[in-house]
PDB file of C-alpha atoms and ligand atoms in Angstrom:
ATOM      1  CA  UNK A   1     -10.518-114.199  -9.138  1.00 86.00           C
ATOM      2  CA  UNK A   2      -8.702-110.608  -9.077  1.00 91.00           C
ATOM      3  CA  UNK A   3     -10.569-107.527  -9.744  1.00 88.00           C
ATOM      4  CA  UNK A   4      -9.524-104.113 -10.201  1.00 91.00           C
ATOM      5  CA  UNK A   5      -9.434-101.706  -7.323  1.00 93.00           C
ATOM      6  CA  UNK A   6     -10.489 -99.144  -9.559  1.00 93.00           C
ATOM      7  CA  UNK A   7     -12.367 -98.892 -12.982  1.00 93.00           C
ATOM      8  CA  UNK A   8     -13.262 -96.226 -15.755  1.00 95.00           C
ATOM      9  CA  UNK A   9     -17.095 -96.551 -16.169  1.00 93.00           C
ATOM     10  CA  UNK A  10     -20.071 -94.857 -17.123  1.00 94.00           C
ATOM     11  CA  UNK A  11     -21.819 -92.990 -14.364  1.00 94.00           C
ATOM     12  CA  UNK A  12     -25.772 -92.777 -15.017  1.00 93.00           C
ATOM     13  CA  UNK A  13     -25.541 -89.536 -12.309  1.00 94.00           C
ATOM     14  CA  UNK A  14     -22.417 -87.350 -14.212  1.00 93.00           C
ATOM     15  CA  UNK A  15     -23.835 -88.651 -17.853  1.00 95.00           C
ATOM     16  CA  UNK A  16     -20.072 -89.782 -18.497  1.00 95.00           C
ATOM     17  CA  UNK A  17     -17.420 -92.190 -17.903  1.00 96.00           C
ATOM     18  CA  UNK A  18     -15.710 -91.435 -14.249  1.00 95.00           C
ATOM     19  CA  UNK A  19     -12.818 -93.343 -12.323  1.00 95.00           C
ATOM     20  CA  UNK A  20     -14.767 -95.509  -9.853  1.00 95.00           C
ATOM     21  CA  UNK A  21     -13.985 -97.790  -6.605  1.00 95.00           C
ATOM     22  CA  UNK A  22     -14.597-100.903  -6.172  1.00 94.00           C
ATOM     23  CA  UNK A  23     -15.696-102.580  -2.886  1.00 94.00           C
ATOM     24  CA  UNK A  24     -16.973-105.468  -1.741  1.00 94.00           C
ATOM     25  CA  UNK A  25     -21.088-106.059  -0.915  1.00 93.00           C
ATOM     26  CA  UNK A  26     -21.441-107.596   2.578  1.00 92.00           C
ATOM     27  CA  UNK A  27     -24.469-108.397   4.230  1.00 90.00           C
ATOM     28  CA  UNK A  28     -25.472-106.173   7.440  1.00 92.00           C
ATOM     29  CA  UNK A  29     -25.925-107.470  10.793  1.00 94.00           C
ATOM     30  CA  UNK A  30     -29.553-109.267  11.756  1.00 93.00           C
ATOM     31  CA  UNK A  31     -31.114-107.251  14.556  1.00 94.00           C
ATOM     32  CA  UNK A  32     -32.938-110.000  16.605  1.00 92.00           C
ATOM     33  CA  UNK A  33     -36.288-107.292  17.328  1.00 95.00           C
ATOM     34  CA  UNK A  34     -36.919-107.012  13.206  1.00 96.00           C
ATOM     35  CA  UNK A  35     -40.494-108.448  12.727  1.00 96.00           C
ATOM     36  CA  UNK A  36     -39.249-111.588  10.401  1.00 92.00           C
ATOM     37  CA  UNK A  37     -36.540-112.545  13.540  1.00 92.00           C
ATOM     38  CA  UNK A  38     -39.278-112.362  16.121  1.00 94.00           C
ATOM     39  CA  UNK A  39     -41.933-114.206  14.320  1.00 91.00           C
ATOM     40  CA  UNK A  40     -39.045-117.150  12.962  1.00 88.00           C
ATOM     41  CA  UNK A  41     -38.217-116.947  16.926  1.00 89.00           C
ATOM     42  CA  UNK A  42     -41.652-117.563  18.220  1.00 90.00           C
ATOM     43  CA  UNK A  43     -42.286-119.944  15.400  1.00 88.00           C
ATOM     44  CA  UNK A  44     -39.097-122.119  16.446  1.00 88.00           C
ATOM     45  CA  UNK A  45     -40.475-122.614  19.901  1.00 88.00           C
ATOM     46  CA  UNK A  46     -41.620-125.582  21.648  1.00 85.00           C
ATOM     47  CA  UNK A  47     -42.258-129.469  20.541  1.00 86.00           C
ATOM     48  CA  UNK A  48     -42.267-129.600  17.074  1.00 81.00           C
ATOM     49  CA  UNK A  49     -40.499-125.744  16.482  1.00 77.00           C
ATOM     50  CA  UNK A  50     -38.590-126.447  13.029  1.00 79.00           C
ATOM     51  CA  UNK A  51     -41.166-125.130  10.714  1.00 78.00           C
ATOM     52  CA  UNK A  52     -39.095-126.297   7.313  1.00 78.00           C
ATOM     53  CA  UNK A  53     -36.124-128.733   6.687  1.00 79.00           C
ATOM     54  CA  UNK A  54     -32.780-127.817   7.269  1.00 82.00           C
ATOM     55  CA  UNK A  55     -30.536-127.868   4.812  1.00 83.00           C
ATOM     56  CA  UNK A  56     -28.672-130.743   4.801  1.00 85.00           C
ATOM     57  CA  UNK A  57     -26.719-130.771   1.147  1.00 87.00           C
ATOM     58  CA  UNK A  58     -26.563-127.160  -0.095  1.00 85.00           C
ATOM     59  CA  UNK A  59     -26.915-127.584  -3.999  1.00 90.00           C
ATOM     60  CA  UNK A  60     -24.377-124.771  -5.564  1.00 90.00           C
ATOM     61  CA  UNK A  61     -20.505-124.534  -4.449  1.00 91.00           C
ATOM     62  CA  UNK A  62     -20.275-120.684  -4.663  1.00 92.00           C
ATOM     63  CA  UNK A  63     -22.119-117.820  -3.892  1.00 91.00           C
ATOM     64  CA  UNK A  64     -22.643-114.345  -6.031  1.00 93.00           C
ATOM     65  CA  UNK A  65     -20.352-111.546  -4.672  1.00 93.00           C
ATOM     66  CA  UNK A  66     -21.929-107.992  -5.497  1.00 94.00           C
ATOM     67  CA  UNK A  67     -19.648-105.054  -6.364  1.00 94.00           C
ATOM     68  CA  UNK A  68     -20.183-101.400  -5.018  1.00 95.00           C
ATOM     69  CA  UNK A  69     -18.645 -99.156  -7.374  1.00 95.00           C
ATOM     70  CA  UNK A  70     -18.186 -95.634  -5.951  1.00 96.00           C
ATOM     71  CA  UNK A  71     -18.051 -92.614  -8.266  1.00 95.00           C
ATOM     72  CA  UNK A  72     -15.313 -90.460  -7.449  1.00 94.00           C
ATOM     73  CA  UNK A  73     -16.620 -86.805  -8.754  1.00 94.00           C
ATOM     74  CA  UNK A  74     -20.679 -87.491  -7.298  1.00 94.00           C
ATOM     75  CA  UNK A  75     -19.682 -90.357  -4.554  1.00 94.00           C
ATOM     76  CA  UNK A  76     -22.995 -91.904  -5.740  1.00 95.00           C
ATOM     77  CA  UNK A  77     -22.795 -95.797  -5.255  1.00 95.00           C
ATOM     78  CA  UNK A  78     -24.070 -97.908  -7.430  1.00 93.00           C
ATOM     79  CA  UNK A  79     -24.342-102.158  -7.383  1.00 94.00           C
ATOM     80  CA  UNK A  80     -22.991-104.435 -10.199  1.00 91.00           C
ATOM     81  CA  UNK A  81     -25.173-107.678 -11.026  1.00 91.00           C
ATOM     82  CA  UNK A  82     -23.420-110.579  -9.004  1.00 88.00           C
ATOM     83  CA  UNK A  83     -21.620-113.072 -10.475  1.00 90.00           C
ATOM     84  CA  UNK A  84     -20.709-116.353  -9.019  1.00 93.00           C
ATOM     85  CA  UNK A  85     -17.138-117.356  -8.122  1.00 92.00           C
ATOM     86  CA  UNK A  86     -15.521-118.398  -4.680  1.00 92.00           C
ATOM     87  CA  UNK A  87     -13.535-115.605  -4.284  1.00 90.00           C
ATOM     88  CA  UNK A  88     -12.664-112.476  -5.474  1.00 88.00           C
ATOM     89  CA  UNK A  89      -9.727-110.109  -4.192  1.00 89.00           C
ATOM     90  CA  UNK A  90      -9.428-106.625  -5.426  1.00 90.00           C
ATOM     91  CA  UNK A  91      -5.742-106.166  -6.596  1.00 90.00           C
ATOM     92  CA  UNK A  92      -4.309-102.586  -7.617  1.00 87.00           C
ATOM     93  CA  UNK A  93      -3.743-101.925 -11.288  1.00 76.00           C
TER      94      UNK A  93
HETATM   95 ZN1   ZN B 101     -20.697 -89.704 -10.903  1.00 87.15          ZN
END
């Protein structure tokens, strides 16, 4: 699905509509010494480790892709709901 690179929307921060960029949402980078990673670690171990079922048949096809739209006057960022499609490419207007 193609999406603008840029859109005229309202910004809640300037209290009017503003050009705005569109990115991309992507997920950061686990660090392996966050509390949840070291206790799923530790959890894992030994005879019997796999604490729930892995998932064998994952029920949907697609998964939601999150916008960031950047105001360009305040630079604030703000997220758009997720919607589900395979892919989306941002295409100049
Ligand atoms: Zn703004």
């Amino acid at each position: 699905m193609n999406m603008p690179k840029q859109v005229r929307r309202y910004c809640p921060k300037c209290k009017k509509h503003t050009l705005q960029k569109v990115s991309i949402y992507k997920a950061g980078k686990r660090r392996g010494s966050a509390i949840g990673e070291r206790r799923h670690a530790e959890d894992k171990k030994g005879y019997g480790g796999q604490k729930f079922p892995k998932l064998a048949k994952a029920a949907k096809t697609t998964k939601k892709i999150t916008q960031i739209l950047t105001c360009s006057e305040c630079k604030k960022k703000w997220h758009k709901l997720g919607i589900r499609i395979r892919k989306m490419e941002l295409v100049a207007q």
